[in-house]
Short mmCIF file of C-alpha atoms in Angstrom, two decimals:
data_model
loop_
_atom_site.label_atom_id
_atom_site.label_comp_id
_atom_site.label_asym_id
_atom_site.label_seq_id
_atom_site.Cartn_x
_atom_site.Cartn_y
_atom_site.Cartn_z
CA MET Z 45 6.69 75.64 76.68
CA LEU Z 46 8.13 76.96 73.43
CA PHE Z 47 10.52 74.03 73.18
CA ILE Z 48 7.94 71.46 72.03
CA PRO Z 49 6.37 73.61 69.26
CA LEU Z 50 9.85 74.53 68.08
CA MET Z 51 10.85 70.88 67.90
CA ILE Z 52 7.68 70.08 65.97
CA VAL Z 53 8.42 72.82 63.44
CA LEU Z 54 12.02 71.63 63.10
CA PHE Z 55 10.85 68.05 62.60
CA VAL Z 56 8.42 69.11 59.87
CA ILE Z 57 11.14 71.11 58.11
CA ILE Z 58 13.48 68.11 58.19
CA ILE Z 59 10.77 65.82 56.82
CA ILE Z 60 10.12 68.26 53.96
CA LEU Z 61 13.76 68.94 53.11
CA LEU Z 62 15.34 65.52 53.65
CA PRO Z 63 14.15 63.77 50.45
CA SER Z 64 15.23 66.72 48.32
CA TYR Z 65 18.58 66.97 50.11
CA LEU Z 66 19.30 63.27 49.66
CA LYS Z 67 18.49 63.62 45.96
CA PHE Z 68 20.77 66.66 45.75
CA ILE Z 69 23.82 65.01 47.31
CA ASP Z 70 23.34 61.98 45.06
CA THR Z 71 24.22 64.14 42.04
CA SER Z 72 27.26 66.13 40.92
CA TYR Z 73 25.19 69.30 40.53
CA GLU Z 74 26.85 71.26 43.33
CA LYS Z 75 30.29 70.67 41.85
CA ALA Z 76 29.11 71.54 38.34
CA SER Z 77 27.13 74.66 39.26
CA GLY Z 78 28.76 75.94 42.44
CA ASN Z 79 25.29 76.24 43.98
CA SER Z 80 24.62 74.83 47.45
CA PHE Z 81 21.47 72.92 48.36
CA PHE Z 82 19.88 75.92 50.04
CA GLU Z 83 20.70 78.13 47.06
CA ILE Z 84 18.75 75.87 44.74
CA PHE Z 85 15.96 74.89 47.14
CA SER Z 86 15.15 78.53 47.90
CA ASP Z 87 15.09 79.58 44.23
CA LYS Z 88 12.44 78.16 41.89
CA GLY Z 89 14.57 78.75 38.80
CA ASN Z 90 17.62 77.03 40.27
CA TRP Z 91 15.45 74.17 41.50
CA GLY Z 92 14.11 73.61 38.00
CA GLU Z 93 17.62 73.51 36.56
CA PHE Z 94 18.71 71.04 39.22
CA LYS Z 95 15.80 68.72 38.44
CA ILE Z 96 16.76 68.69 34.78
CA TYR Z 97 20.43 68.09 35.61
CA ALA Z 98 19.52 65.17 37.89
CA LYS Z 99 17.45 63.57 35.13
CA LEU Z 100 20.20 64.01 32.55
CA GLU Z 101 22.74 62.46 34.89
CA THR Z 102 20.77 59.20 34.99
CA ILE Z 103 20.85 58.71 31.22
CA GLN Z 104 23.30 55.92 30.50
CA ILE Z 105 25.51 57.33 27.77
CA LYS Z 106 29.03 58.72 27.77
CA LYS Z 107 28.57 62.47 28.10
CA TYR Z 108 29.57 65.76 29.65
CA LEU Z 109 26.99 67.80 31.55
CA MET Z 110 27.56 71.50 32.06
CA THR Z 111 25.39 74.12 33.73
CA ASN Z 112 25.21 77.89 34.18
CA LEU Z 113 27.64 78.83 31.44
CA TYR Z 114 28.18 82.54 30.79
CA ILE Z 115 29.06 82.66 27.09
CA PRO Z 116 30.26 85.83 25.33
CA THR Z 117 28.07 87.08 22.46
CA ASP Z 118 28.96 88.99 19.31
CA LYS Z 119 27.36 92.10 20.87
CA GLY Z 120 29.83 92.30 23.73
CA HIS Z 121 27.45 90.85 26.32
CA THR Z 122 27.16 87.41 27.87
CA THR Z 123 24.32 84.93 27.56
CA GLU Z 124 23.58 82.47 30.36
CA VAL Z 125 23.06 78.90 29.18
CA ASP Z 126 21.13 76.80 31.70
CA LEU Z 127 22.39 73.33 30.80
CA ILE Z 128 24.11 71.50 28.00
CA MET Z 129 24.87 67.85 27.36
CA ILE Z 130 27.77 67.01 25.05
CA ASN Z 131 28.11 63.55 23.54
CA GLN Z 132 28.85 61.88 20.22
CA ARG Z 133 25.39 62.69 18.90
CA GLY Z 134 25.87 66.43 19.28
CA ILE Z 135 25.31 69.25 21.74
CA PHE Z 136 21.96 69.29 23.52
CA VAL Z 137 21.02 72.72 24.85
CA PHE Z 138 18.41 72.95 27.60
CA GLU Z 139 16.47 76.04 28.60
CA SER Z 140 14.66 75.60 31.93
CA LYS Z 141 11.31 77.32 32.51
CA ASN Z 142 10.12 76.13 35.91
CA TYR Z 143 6.73 77.82 35.49
CA SER Z 144 3.21 77.08 36.63
CA GLY Z 145 -0.10 78.07 35.01
CA TRP Z 146 -1.18 77.63 31.41
CA ILE Z 147 1.42 78.23 28.69
CA PHE Z 148 0.56 79.56 25.24
CA GLY Z 149 3.09 80.18 22.49
CA ALA Z 150 4.40 79.43 19.03
CA GLU Z 151 7.89 79.14 17.63
CA ASN Z 152 7.31 82.07 15.26
CA ARG Z 153 5.92 84.46 17.90
CA LYS Z 154 8.17 86.81 19.87
CA GLN Z 155 6.10 86.75 23.07
CA TRP Z 156 4.57 83.79 24.87
CA MET Z 157 1.89 83.91 27.55
CA GLN Z 158 1.54 82.43 31.02
CA THR Z 159 -2.00 82.58 32.40
CA PHE Z 160 -3.55 81.63 35.73
CA ARG Z 161 -7.06 80.66 36.74
CA ASN Z 162 -7.48 83.97 38.58
CA GLY Z 163 -7.08 85.83 35.30
CA ILE Z 164 -3.51 87.05 35.79
CA LYS Z 165 -1.44 86.92 32.60
CA ASN Z 166 2.32 87.29 32.17
CA GLN Z 167 4.14 87.64 28.87
CA PHE Z 168 7.64 86.24 28.47
CA PHE Z 169 10.15 86.16 25.65
CA ASN Z 170 9.92 83.21 23.27
CA PRO Z 171 12.15 80.54 24.93
CA ILE Z 172 12.83 78.90 21.56
CA TRP Z 173 14.32 82.17 20.31
CA GLN Z 174 16.14 82.55 23.62
CA ASN Z 175 17.74 79.13 23.26
CA LYS Z 176 18.53 79.87 19.62
CA GLY Z 177 20.66 82.75 20.90
CA HIS Z 178 22.36 80.35 23.28
CA VAL Z 179 23.14 77.98 20.42
CA LYS Z 180 24.60 80.83 18.36
CA ALA Z 181 26.94 81.80 21.20
CA LEU Z 182 27.88 78.16 21.82
CA MET Z 183 28.75 77.63 18.17
CA THR Z 184 31.49 80.25 18.44
CA ALA Z 185 32.69 79.35 21.93
CA SER Z 186 32.80 75.59 21.38
CA GLY Z 187 34.47 75.65 17.98
CA LEU Z 188 31.64 73.50 16.57
CA GLU Z 189 29.98 75.88 14.13
CA ASN Z 190 27.67 73.47 12.30
CA PRO Z 191 24.09 74.27 13.48
CA ASN Z 192 22.96 70.77 12.54
CA TYR Z 193 24.92 69.41 15.52
CA TYR Z 194 22.79 71.27 18.07
CA TYR Z 195 19.45 70.27 19.57
CA SER Z 196 17.23 72.62 21.55
CA TYR Z 197 15.06 71.45 24.45
CA ILE Z 198 12.76 73.88 26.25
CA VAL Z 199 11.80 72.22 29.54
CA PHE Z 200 8.87 73.58 31.55
CA GLY Z 201 8.00 72.62 35.11
CA ASP Z 202 5.46 69.91 35.78
CA ASP Z 203 3.21 72.41 37.58
CA CYS Z 204 2.31 74.06 34.28
CA THR Z 205 0.08 72.98 31.41
CA LEU Z 206 1.36 73.40 27.86
CA LYS Z 207 -2.05 74.52 26.72
CA ASP Z 208 -1.33 75.63 23.17
CA VAL Z 209 2.30 75.50 22.06
CA THR Z 210 3.31 75.23 18.40
CA VAL Z 211 6.78 74.00 17.41
CA LEU Z 212 7.86 74.05 13.75
CA SER Z 213 11.49 72.85 13.81
CA ASP Z 214 12.47 69.18 14.12
CA GLU Z 215 15.52 70.00 16.25
CA VAL Z 216 13.42 71.82 18.85
CA LYS Z 217 11.42 70.18 21.64
CA VAL Z 218 9.09 71.91 24.10
CA ILE Z 219 8.29 69.51 26.92
CA LYS Z 220 7.77 69.21 30.67
CA GLN Z 221 10.30 67.93 33.20
CA SER Z 222 8.57 64.56 33.55
CA GLN Z 223 8.78 64.05 29.77
CA LEU Z 224 12.49 64.83 29.50
CA THR Z 225 13.97 61.39 30.14
CA PRO Z 226 11.70 59.35 27.82
CA TYR Z 227 11.83 61.96 25.05
CA LEU Z 228 15.60 62.29 25.21
CA ILE Z 229 16.23 58.54 25.32
CA ARG Z 230 13.97 58.10 22.30
CA ASP Z 231 15.75 60.89 20.42
CA LEU Z 232 19.21 59.56 21.27
CA LYS Z 233 18.32 56.10 19.98
CA SER Z 234 17.30 57.56 16.62
CA MET Z 235 20.39 59.76 16.19
CA PRO Z 236 23.67 58.68 14.60
CA SER Z 237 27.03 59.38 16.21
CA ILE Z 238 28.41 62.46 14.45
CA LEU Z 239 31.31 63.43 16.73
CA THR Z 240 34.43 61.53 17.71
CA TYR Z 241 35.42 61.18 21.36
CA GLN Z 242 38.29 63.57 20.66
CA GLN Z 243 35.87 66.19 19.30
CA VAL Z 244 33.62 65.78 22.34
CA ASN Z 245 36.58 66.26 24.67
CA THR Z 246 37.75 69.32 22.74
CA ILE Z 247 34.30 70.93 22.87
CA TYR Z 248 34.13 70.34 26.61
CA ALA Z 249 37.59 71.83 27.10
CA ASN Z 250 36.65 74.90 25.05
CA LEU Z 251 33.50 75.52 27.11
CA LYS Z 252 34.83 74.67 30.56
CA ARG Z 253 36.23 78.19 31.06
CA TYR Z 254 32.68 79.60 30.96
CA GLN Z 255 31.41 77.42 33.81
CA LEU Z 256 31.52 78.41 37.49
CA ALA Z 257 31.54 82.12 36.68
CA ASP Z 258 32.65 84.47 39.44
CA ASP Z 259 30.34 86.97 41.12
CA ALA Z 260 31.69 89.86 39.05
CA THR Z 261 30.79 88.11 35.78
CA LYS Z 262 27.30 87.32 37.06
CA ALA Z 263 26.75 90.87 38.30
CA LEU Z 264 27.87 92.36 34.98
CA HIS Z 265 25.57 89.97 33.13
CA VAL Z 266 22.57 91.09 35.21
CA GLU Z 267 23.53 94.75 34.83
CA LYS Z 268 23.66 94.52 31.04
CA LEU Z 269 20.36 92.63 30.93
CA LYS Z 270 18.70 95.40 32.93
CA ALA Z 271 20.17 98.01 30.59
CA ILE Z 272 18.78 96.17 27.56
CA HIS Z 273 15.29 95.84 29.08
CA ASN Z 274 15.24 99.50 30.15
CA LYS Z 275 15.92 100.80 26.64
#
């Protein structure tokens, strides 16, 4: 008697997972990140990064996409960069925030706020500042030290509402996942080519060593983050 209910449950699971799995295998994300389908589907943060990667992959320009880079900082730590896109127009640095709820924040404020209808509120570190730290580390690691060649995109999940978010810098965008493709295509069309193909290839080669980090590197990164937050 248990066989039929079990088959029904299995069928429902397949129906739910199949579209996402087909989308996953249609991208190069697993090769770029080292994460399997179940590793990203079971983790909201990883799932948000995958959705951004999949959107970037569809943009028809010559580019390199890289994800989950563990870049050394000048303080002896590492910083984890969610995604970058390298092309002749510069280096585009993406910070994924696959959040829900209402989002409040400003570029010049250290803490942002996530609120829910039930009254629960969560503070989180300014993602613009966070991505600024990523850019600083990338400038050293890539060999491209001109800050004008970097563009920062903070990408929130579509389940959230950007209720009151203030951005002051032209090179910074705070958007939702569904806005990423049209915003980026518009921006790319308005930007001149500032890098040669050789420079693009060199930047990619310089950063490639920081992709697909081993478990020891990831564990040390988490350990140092905990130590910083516990101070």
